[in-house]
JSON list of C-alpha atoms in Angstrom, two decimals:
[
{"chain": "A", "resi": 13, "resn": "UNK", "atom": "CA", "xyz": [-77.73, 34.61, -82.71]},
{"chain": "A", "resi": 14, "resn": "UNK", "atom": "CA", "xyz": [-74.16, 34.43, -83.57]},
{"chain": "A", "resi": 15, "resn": "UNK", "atom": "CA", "xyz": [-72.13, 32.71, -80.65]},
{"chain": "A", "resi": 16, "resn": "UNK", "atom": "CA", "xyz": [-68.68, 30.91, -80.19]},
{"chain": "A", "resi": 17, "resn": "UNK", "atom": "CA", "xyz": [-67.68, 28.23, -77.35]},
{"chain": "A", "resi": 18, "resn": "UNK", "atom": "CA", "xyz": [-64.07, 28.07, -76.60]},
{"chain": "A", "resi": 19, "resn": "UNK", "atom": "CA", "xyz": [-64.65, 24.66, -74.13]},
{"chain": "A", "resi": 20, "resn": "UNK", "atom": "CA", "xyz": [-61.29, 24.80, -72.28]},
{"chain": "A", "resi": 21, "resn": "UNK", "atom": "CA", "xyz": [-60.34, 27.53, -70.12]},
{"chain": "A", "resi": 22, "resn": "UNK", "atom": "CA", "xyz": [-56.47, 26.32, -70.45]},
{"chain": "A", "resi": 23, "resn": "UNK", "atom": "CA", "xyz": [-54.65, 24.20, -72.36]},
{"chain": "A", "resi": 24, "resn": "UNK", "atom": "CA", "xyz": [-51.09, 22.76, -70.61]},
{"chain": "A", "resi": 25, "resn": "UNK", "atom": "CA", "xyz": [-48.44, 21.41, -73.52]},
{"chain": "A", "resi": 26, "resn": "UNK", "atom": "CA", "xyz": [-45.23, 20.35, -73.43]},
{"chain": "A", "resi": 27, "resn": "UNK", "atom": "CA", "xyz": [-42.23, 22.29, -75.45]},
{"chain": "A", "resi": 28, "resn": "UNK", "atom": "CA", "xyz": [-42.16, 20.83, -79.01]},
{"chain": "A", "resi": 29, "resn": "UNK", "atom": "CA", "xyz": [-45.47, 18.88, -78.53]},
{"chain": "A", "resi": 30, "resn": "UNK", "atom": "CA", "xyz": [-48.40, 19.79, -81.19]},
{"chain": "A", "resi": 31, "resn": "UNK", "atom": "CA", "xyz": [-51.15, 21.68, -79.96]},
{"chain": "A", "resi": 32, "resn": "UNK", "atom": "CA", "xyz": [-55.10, 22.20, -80.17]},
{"chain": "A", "resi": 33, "resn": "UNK", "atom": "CA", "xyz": [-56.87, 25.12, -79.04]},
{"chain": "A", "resi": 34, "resn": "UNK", "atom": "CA", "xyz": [-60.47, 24.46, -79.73]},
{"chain": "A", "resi": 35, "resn": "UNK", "atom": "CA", "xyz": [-63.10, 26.39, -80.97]},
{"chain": "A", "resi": 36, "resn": "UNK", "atom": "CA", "xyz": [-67.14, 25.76, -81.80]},
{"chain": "A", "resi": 37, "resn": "UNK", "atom": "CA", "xyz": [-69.37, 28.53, -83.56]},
{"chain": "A", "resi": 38, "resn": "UNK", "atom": "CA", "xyz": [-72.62, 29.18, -84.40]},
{"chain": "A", "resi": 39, "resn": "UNK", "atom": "CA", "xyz": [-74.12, 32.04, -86.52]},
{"chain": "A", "resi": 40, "resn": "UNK", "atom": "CA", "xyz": [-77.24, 32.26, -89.07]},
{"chain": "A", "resi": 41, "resn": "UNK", "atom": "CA", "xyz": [-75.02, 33.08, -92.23]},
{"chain": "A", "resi": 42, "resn": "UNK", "atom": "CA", "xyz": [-71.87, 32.65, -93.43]},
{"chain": "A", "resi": 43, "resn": "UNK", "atom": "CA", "xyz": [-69.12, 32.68, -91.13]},
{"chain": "A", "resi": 44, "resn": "UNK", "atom": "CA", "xyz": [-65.36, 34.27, -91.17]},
{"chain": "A", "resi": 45, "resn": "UNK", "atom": "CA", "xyz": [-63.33, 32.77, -88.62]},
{"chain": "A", "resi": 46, "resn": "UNK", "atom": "CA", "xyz": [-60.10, 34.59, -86.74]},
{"chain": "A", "resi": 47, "resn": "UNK", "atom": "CA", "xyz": [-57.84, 33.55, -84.10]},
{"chain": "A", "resi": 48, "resn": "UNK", "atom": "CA", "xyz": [-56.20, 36.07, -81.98]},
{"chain": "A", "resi": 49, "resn": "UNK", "atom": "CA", "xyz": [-53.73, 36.22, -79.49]},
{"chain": "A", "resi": 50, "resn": "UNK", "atom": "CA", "xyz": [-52.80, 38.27, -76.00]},
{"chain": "A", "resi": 51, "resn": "UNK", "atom": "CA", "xyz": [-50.00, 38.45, -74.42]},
{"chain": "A", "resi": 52, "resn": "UNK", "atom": "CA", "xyz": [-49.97, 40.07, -70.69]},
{"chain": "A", "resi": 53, "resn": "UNK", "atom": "CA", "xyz": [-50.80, 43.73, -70.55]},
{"chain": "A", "resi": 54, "resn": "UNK", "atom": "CA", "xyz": [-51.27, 43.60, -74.33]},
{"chain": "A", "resi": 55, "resn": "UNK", "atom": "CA", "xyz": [-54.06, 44.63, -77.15]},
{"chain": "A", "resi": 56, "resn": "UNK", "atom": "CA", "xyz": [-55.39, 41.37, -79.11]},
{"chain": "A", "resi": 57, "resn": "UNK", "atom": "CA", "xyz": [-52.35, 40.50, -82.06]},
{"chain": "A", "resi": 58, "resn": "UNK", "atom": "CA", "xyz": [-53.94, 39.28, -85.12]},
{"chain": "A", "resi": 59, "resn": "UNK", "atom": "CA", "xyz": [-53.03, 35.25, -85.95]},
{"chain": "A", "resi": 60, "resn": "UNK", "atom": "CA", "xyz": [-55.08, 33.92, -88.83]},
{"chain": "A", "resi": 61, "resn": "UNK", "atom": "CA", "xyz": [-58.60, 34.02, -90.66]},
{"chain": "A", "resi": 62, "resn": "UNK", "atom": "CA", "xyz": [-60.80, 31.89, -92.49]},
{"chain": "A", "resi": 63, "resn": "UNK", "atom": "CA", "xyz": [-62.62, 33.28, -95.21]},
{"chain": "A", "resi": 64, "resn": "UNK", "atom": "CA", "xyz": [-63.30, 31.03, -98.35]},
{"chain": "A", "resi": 65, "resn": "UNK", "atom": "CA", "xyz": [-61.36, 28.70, -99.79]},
{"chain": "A", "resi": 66, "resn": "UNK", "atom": "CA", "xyz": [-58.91, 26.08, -98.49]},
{"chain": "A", "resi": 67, "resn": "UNK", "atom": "CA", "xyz": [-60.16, 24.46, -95.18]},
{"chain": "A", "resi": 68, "resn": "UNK", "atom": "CA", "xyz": [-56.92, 24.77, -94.02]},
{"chain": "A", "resi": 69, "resn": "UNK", "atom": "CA", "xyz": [-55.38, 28.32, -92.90]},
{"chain": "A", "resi": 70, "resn": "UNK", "atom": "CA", "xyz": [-51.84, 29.28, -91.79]},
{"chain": "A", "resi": 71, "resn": "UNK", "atom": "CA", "xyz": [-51.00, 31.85, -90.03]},
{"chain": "A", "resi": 72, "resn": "UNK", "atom": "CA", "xyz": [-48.49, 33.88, -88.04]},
{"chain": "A", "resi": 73, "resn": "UNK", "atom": "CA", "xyz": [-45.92, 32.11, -85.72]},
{"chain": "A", "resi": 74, "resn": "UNK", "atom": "CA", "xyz": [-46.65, 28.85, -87.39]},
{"chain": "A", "resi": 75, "resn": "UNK", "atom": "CA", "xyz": [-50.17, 28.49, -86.38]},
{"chain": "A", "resi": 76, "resn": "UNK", "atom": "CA", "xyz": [-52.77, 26.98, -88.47]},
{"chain": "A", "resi": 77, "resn": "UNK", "atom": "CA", "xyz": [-56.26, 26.26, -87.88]},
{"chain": "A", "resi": 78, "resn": "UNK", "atom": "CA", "xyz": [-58.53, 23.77, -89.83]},
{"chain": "A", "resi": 79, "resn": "UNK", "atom": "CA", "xyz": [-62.27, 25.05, -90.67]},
{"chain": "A", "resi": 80, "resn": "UNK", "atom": "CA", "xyz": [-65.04, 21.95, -90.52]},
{"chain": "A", "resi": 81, "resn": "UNK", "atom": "CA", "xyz": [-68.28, 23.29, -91.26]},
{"chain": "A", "resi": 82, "resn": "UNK", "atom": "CA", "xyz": [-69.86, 19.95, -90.69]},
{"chain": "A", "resi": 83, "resn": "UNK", "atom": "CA", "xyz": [-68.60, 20.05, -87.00]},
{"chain": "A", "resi": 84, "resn": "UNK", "atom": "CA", "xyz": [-69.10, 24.03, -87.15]},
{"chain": "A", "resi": 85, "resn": "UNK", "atom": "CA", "xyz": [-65.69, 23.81, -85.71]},
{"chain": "A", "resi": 86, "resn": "UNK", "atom": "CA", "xyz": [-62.51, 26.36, -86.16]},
{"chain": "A", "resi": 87, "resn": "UNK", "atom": "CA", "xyz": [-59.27, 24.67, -84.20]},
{"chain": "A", "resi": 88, "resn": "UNK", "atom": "CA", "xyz": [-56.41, 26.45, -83.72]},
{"chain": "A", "resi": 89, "resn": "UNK", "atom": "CA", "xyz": [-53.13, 24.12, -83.77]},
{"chain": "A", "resi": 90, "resn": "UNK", "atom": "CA", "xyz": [-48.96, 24.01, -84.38]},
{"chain": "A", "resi": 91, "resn": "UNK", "atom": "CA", "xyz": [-47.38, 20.97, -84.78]},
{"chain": "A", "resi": 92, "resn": "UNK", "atom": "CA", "xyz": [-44.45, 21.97, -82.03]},
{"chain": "A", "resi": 93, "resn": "UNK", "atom": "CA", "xyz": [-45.20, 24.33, -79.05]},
{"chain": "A", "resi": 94, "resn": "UNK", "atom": "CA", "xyz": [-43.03, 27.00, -77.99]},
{"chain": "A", "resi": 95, "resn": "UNK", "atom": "CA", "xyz": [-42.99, 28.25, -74.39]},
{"chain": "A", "resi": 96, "resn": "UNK", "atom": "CA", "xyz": [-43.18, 31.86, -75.73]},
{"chain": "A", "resi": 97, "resn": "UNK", "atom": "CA", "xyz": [-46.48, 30.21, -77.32]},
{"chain": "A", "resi": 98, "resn": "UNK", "atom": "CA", "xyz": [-47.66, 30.71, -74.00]},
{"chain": "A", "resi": 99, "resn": "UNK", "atom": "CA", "xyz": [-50.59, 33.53, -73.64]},
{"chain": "A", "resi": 100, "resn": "UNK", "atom": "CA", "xyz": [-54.20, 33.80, -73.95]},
{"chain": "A", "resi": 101, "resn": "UNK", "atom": "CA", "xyz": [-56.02, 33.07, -77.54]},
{"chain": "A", "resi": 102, "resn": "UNK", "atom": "CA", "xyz": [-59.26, 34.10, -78.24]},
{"chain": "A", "resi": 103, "resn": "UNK", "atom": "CA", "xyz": [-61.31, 32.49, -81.05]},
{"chain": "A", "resi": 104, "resn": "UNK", "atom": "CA", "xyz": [-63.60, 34.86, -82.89]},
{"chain": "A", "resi": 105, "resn": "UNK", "atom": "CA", "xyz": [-66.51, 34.51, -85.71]},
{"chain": "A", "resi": 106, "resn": "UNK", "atom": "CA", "xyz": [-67.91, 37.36, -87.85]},
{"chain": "A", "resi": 107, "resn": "UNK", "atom": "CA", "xyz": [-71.40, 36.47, -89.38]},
{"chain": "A", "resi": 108, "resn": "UNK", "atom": "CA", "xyz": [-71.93, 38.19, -92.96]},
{"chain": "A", "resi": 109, "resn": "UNK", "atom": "CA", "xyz": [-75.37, 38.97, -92.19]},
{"chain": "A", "resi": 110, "resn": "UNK", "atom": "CA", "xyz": [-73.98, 41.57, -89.33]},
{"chain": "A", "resi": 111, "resn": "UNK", "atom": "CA", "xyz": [-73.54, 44.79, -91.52]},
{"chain": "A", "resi": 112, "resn": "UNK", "atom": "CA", "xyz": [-71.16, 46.31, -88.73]},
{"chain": "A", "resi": 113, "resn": "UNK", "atom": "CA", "xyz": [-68.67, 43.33, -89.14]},
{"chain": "A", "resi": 114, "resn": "UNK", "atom": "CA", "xyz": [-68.37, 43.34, -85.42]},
{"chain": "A", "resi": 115, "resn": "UNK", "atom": "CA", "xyz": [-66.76, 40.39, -83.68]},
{"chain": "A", "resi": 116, "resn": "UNK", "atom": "CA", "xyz": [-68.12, 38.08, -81.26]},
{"chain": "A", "resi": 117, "resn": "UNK", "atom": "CA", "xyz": [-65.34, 35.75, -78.99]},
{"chain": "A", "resi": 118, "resn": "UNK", "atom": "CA", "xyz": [-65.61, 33.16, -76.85]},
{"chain": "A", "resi": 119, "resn": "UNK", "atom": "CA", "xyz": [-64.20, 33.46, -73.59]},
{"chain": "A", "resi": 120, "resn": "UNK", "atom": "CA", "xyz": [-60.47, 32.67, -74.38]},
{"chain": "A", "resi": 121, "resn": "UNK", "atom": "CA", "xyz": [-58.58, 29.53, -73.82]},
{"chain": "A", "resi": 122, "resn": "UNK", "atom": "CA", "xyz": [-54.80, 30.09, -71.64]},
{"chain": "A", "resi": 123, "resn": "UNK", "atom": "CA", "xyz": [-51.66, 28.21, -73.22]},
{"chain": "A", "resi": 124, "resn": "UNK", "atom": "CA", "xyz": [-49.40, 27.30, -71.03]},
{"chain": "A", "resi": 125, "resn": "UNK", "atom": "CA", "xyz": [-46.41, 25.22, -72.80]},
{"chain": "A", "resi": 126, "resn": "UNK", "atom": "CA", "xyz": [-44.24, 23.90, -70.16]},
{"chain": "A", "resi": 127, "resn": "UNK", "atom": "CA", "xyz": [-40.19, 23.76, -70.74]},
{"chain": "B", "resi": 7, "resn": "UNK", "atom": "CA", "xyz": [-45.96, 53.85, -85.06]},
{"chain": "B", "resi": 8, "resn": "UNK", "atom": "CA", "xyz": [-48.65, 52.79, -87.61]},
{"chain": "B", "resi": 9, "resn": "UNK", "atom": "CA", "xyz": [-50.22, 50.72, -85.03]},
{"chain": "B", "resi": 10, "resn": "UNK", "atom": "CA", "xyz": [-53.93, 51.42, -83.01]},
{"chain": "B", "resi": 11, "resn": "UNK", "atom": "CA", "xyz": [-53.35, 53.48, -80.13]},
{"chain": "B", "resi": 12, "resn": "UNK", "atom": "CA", "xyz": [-55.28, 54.26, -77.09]},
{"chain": "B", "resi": 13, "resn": "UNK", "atom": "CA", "xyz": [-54.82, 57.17, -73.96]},
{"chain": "B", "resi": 14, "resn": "UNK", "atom": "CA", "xyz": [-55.16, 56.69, -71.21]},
{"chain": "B", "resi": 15, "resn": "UNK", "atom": "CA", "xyz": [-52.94, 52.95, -70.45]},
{"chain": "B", "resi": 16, "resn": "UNK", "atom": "CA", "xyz": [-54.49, 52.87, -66.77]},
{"chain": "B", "resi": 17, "resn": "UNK", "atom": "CA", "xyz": [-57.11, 55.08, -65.47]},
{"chain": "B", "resi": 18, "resn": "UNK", "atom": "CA", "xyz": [-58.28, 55.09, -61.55]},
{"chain": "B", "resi": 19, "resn": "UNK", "atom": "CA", "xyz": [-61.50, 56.76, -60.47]},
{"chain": "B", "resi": 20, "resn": "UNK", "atom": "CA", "xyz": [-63.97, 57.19, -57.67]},
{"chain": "B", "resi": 21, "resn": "UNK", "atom": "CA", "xyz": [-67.30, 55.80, -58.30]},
{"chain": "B", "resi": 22, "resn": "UNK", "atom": "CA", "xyz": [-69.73, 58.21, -59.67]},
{"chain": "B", "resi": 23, "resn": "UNK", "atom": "CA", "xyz": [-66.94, 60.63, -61.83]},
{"chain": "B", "resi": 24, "resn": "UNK", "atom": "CA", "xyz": [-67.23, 60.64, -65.58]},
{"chain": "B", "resi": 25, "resn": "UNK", "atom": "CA", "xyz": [-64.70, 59.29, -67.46]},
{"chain": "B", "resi": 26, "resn": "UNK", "atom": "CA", "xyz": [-62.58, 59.25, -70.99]},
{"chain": "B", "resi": 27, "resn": "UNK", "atom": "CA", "xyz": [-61.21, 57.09, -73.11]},
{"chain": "B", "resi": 28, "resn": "UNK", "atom": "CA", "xyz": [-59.40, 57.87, -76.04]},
{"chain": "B", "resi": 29, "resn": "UNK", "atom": "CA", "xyz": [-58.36, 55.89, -79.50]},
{"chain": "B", "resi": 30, "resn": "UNK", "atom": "CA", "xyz": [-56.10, 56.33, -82.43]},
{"chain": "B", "resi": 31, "resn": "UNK", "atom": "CA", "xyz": [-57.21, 54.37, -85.25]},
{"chain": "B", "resi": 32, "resn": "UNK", "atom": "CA", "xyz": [-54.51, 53.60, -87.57]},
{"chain": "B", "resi": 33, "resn": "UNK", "atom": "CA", "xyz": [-54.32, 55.91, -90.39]},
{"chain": "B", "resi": 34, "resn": "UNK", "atom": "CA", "xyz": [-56.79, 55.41, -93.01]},
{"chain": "B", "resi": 35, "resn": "UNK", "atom": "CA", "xyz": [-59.02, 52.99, -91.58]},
{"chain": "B", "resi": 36, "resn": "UNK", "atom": "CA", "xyz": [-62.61, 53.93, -91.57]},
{"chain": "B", "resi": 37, "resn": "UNK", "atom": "CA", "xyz": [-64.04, 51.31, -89.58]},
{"chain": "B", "resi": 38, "resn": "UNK", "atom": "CA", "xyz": [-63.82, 51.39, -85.55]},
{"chain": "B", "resi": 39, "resn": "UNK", "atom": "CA", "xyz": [-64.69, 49.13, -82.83]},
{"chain": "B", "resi": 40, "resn": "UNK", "atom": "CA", "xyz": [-64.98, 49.44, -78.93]},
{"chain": "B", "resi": 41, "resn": "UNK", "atom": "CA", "xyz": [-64.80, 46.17, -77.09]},
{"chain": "B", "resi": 42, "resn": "UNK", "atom": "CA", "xyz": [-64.41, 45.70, -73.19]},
{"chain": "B", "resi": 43, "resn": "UNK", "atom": "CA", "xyz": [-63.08, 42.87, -71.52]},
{"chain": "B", "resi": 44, "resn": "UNK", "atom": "CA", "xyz": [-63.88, 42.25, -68.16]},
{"chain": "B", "resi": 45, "resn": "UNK", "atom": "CA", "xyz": [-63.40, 38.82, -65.79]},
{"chain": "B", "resi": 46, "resn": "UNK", "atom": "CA", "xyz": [-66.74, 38.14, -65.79]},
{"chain": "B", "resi": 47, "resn": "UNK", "atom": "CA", "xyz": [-68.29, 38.60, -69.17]},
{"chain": "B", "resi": 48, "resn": "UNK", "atom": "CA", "xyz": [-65.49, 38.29, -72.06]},
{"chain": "B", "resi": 49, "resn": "UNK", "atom": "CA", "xyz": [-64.64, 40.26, -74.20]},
{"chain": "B", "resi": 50, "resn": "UNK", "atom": "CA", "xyz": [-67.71, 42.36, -75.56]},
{"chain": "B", "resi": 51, "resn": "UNK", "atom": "CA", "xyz": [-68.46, 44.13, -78.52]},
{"chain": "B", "resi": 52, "resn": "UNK", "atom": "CA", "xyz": [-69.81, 48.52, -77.57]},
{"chain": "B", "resi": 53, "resn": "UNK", "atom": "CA", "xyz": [-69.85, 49.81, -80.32]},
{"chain": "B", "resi": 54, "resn": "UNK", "atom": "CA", "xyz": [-69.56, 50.26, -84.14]},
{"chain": "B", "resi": 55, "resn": "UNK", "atom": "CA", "xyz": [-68.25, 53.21, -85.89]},
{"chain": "B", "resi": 56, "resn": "UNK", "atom": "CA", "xyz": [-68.38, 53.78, -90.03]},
{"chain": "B", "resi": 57, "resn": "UNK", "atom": "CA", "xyz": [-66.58, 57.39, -90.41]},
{"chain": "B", "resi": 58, "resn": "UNK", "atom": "CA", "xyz": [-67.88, 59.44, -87.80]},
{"chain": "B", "resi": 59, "resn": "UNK", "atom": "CA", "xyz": [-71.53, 57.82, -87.53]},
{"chain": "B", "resi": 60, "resn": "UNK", "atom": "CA", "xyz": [-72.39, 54.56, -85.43]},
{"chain": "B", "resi": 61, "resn": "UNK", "atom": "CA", "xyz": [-74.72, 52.35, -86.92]},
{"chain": "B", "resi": 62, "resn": "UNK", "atom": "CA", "xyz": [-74.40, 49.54, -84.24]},
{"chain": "B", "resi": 63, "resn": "UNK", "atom": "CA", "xyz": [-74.71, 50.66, -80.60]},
{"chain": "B", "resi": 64, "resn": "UNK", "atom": "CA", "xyz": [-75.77, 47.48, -79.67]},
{"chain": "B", "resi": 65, "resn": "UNK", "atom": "CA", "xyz": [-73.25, 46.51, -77.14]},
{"chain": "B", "resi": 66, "resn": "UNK", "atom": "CA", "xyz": [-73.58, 49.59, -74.91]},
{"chain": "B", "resi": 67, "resn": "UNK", "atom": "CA", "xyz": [-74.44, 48.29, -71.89]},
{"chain": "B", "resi": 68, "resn": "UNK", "atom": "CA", "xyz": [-76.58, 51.29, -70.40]},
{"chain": "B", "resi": 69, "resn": "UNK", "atom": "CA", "xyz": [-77.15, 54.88, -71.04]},
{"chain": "B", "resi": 70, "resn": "UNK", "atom": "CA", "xyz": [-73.84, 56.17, -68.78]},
{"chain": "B", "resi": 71, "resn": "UNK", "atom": "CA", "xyz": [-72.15, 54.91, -72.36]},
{"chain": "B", "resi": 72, "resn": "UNK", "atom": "CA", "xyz": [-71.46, 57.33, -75.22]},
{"chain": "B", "resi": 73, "resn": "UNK", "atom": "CA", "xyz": [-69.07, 57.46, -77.55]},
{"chain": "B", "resi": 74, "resn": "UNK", "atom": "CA", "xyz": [-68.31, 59.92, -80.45]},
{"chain": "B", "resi": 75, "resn": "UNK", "atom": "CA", "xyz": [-65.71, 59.75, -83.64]},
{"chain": "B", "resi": 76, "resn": "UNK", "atom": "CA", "xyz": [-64.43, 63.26, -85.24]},
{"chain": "B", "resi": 77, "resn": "UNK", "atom": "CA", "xyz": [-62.87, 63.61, -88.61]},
{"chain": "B", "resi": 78, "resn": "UNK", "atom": "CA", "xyz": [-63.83, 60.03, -89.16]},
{"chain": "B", "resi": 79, "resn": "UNK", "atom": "CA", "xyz": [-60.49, 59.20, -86.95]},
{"chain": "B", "resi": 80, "resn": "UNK", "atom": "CA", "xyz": [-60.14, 59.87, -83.12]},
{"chain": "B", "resi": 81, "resn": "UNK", "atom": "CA", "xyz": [-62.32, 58.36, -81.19]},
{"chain": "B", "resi": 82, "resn": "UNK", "atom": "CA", "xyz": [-63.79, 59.32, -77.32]},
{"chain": "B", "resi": 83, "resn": "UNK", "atom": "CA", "xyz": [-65.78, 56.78, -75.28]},
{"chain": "B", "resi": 84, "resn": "UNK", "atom": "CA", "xyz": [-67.48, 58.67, -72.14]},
{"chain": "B", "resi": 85, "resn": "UNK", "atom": "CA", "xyz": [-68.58, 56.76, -68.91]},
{"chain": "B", "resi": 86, "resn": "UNK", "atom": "CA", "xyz": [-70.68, 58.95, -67.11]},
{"chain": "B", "resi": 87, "resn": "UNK", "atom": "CA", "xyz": [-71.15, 58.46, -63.25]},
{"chain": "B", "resi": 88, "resn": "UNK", "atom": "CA", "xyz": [-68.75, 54.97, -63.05]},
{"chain": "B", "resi": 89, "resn": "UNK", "atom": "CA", "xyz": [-69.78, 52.33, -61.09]},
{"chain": "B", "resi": 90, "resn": "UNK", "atom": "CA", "xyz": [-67.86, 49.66, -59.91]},
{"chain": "B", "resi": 91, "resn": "UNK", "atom": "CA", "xyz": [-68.60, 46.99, -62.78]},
{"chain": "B", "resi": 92, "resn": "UNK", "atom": "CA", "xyz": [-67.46, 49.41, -65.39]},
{"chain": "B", "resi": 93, "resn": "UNK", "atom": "CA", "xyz": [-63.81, 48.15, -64.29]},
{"chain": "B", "resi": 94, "resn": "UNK", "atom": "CA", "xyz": [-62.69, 46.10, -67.31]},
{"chain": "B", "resi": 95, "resn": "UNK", "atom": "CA", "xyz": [-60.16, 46.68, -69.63]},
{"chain": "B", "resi": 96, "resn": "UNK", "atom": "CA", "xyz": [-61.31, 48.60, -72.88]},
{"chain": "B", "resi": 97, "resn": "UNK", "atom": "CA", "xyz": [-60.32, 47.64, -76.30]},
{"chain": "B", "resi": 98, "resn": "UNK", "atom": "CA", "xyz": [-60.52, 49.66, -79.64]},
{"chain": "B", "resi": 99, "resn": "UNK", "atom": "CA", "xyz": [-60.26, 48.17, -82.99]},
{"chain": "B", "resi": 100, "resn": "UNK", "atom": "CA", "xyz": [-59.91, 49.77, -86.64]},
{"chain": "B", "resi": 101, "resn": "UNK", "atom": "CA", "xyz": [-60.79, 48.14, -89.81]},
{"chain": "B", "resi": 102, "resn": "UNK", "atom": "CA", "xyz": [-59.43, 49.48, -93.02]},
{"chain": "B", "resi": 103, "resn": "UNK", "atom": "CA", "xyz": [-62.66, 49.03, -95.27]},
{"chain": "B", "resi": 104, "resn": "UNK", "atom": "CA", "xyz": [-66.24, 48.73, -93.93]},
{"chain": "B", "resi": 105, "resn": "UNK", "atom": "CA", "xyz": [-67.25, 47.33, -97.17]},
{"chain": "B", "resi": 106, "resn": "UNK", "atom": "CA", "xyz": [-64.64, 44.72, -97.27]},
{"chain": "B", "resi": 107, "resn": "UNK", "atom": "CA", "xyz": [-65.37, 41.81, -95.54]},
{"chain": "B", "resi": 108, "resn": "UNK", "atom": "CA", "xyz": [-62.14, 40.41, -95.61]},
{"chain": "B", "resi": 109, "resn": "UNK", "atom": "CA", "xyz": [-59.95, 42.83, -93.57]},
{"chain": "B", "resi": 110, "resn": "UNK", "atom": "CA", "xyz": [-59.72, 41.72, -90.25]},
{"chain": "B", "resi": 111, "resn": "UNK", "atom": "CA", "xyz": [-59.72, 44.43, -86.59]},
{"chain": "B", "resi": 112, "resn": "UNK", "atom": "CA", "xyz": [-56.52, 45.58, -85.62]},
{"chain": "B", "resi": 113, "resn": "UNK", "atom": "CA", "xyz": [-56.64, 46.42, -81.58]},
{"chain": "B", "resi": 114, "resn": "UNK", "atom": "CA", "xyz": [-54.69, 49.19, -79.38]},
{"chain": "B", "resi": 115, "resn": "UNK", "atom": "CA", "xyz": [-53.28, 48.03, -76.39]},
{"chain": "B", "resi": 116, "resn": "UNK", "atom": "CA", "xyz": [-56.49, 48.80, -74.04]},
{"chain": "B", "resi": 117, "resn": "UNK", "atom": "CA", "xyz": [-57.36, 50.87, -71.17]},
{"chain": "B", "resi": 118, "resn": "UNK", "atom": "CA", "xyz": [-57.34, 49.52, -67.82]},
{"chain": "B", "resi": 119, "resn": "UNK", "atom": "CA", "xyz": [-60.42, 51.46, -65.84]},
{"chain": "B", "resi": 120, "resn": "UNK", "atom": "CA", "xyz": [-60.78, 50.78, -62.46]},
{"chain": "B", "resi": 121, "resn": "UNK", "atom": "CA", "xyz": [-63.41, 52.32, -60.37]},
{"chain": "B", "resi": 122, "resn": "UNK", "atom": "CA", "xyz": [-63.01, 52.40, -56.74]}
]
């Protein structure tokens, strides 16, 4: 069964410190990896994926997140927080043996970046 | 604008009345998702939609759940005689491409349902 642990409810930074939000998966197949982000009273906003390829993705709002399939790991990080960083971020995994594509998240992880 | 959008934001209702929710994929995608987050379980995957037929019903959590796609774009989920769990935000997602992997969900803003 395809799962995903997010193991910290919130995460409490410092403006223009780096980052980690972490993430753990586990599905049967292959996995595609996505990070998204809510802000209050907002849908999900897209961040970044991992497909194939480099280990290493970059996304929107200088994010990146490293893939480790050894670790079955997917953290989301950015060298120097922004208090408008601030918001809820929800790791997501997508196994390819799911013919619907649906998505399965962990349970979200609340950035708070401090001034 | 081109985004995924959803009718009503906020919808109140007495326990037991049926209920509506409405989604606006964005143009062109054939792929659509219902999700509902809620404080207790996450955010949950209802229901998959490829045109106007739903291979994955999976994540329906009981029979008061239906939900039906016309013209393989607007889509209606139906909560029939609400109870007071069903209060959770509900989330719809498009997808341009069912048969491409790669695209990733696109979500409206939610619905708010709360069920007195």
């Amino acid at each position: 069964a395809q799962s995903v642990a997010q193991p910290e409810d919130q995460v409490n930074v410092a403006e223009g410190n780096p980052l980690t939000v972490k993430c753990t998966y586990s599905v049967s197949g292959n996995p595609y990896l996505f990070w998204y982000v809510q802000y209050p009273n907002r849908g999900l906003q897209f961040l970044l994926k991992y497909i194939t390829g480099d280990n290493l993705v970059k996304g929107s709002y200088g994010f990146e997140a490293e893939f480790n399939k050894s670790q079955t790991s997917f953290h989301l990080k950015k060298p120097s927080a922004l208090v408008s960083d601030s918001a809820l971020y929800f790791c997501a995994v997508r196994d390819d043996a799911d013919s619907s594509y649906k998505l399965i998240f962990g349970s979200g992880t609340r950035l708070l970046v401090r001034p | 604008g081109a985004g995924v959008s959803q009718s009503p934001s906020n919808k109140v209702t007495e326990k037991g009345k049926d209920v509506e929710l409405r989604c606006d994929p964005i143009s062109g995608h054939t792929a659509l998702y219902w999700y509902r987050q809620s404080l207790g379980q996450g955010l949950e995957f209802l229901i998959y939609f490829q045109g106007n037929s739903a291979p994955d019903k999976s994540g329906l959590p009981s029979d008061r759940f239906s939900a039906e796609r016309t013209g393989g774009s607007v889509s209606t989920l139906t909560i029939q005689r609400t109870q007071q769990e069903d209060s959770a935000v509900y989330l719809c997602a498009s997808r341009l491409e069912p048969g491409r992997a790669l695209n990733e969900q696109f979500f409206g803003p939610g619905t708010r349902l709360t069920v007195l």
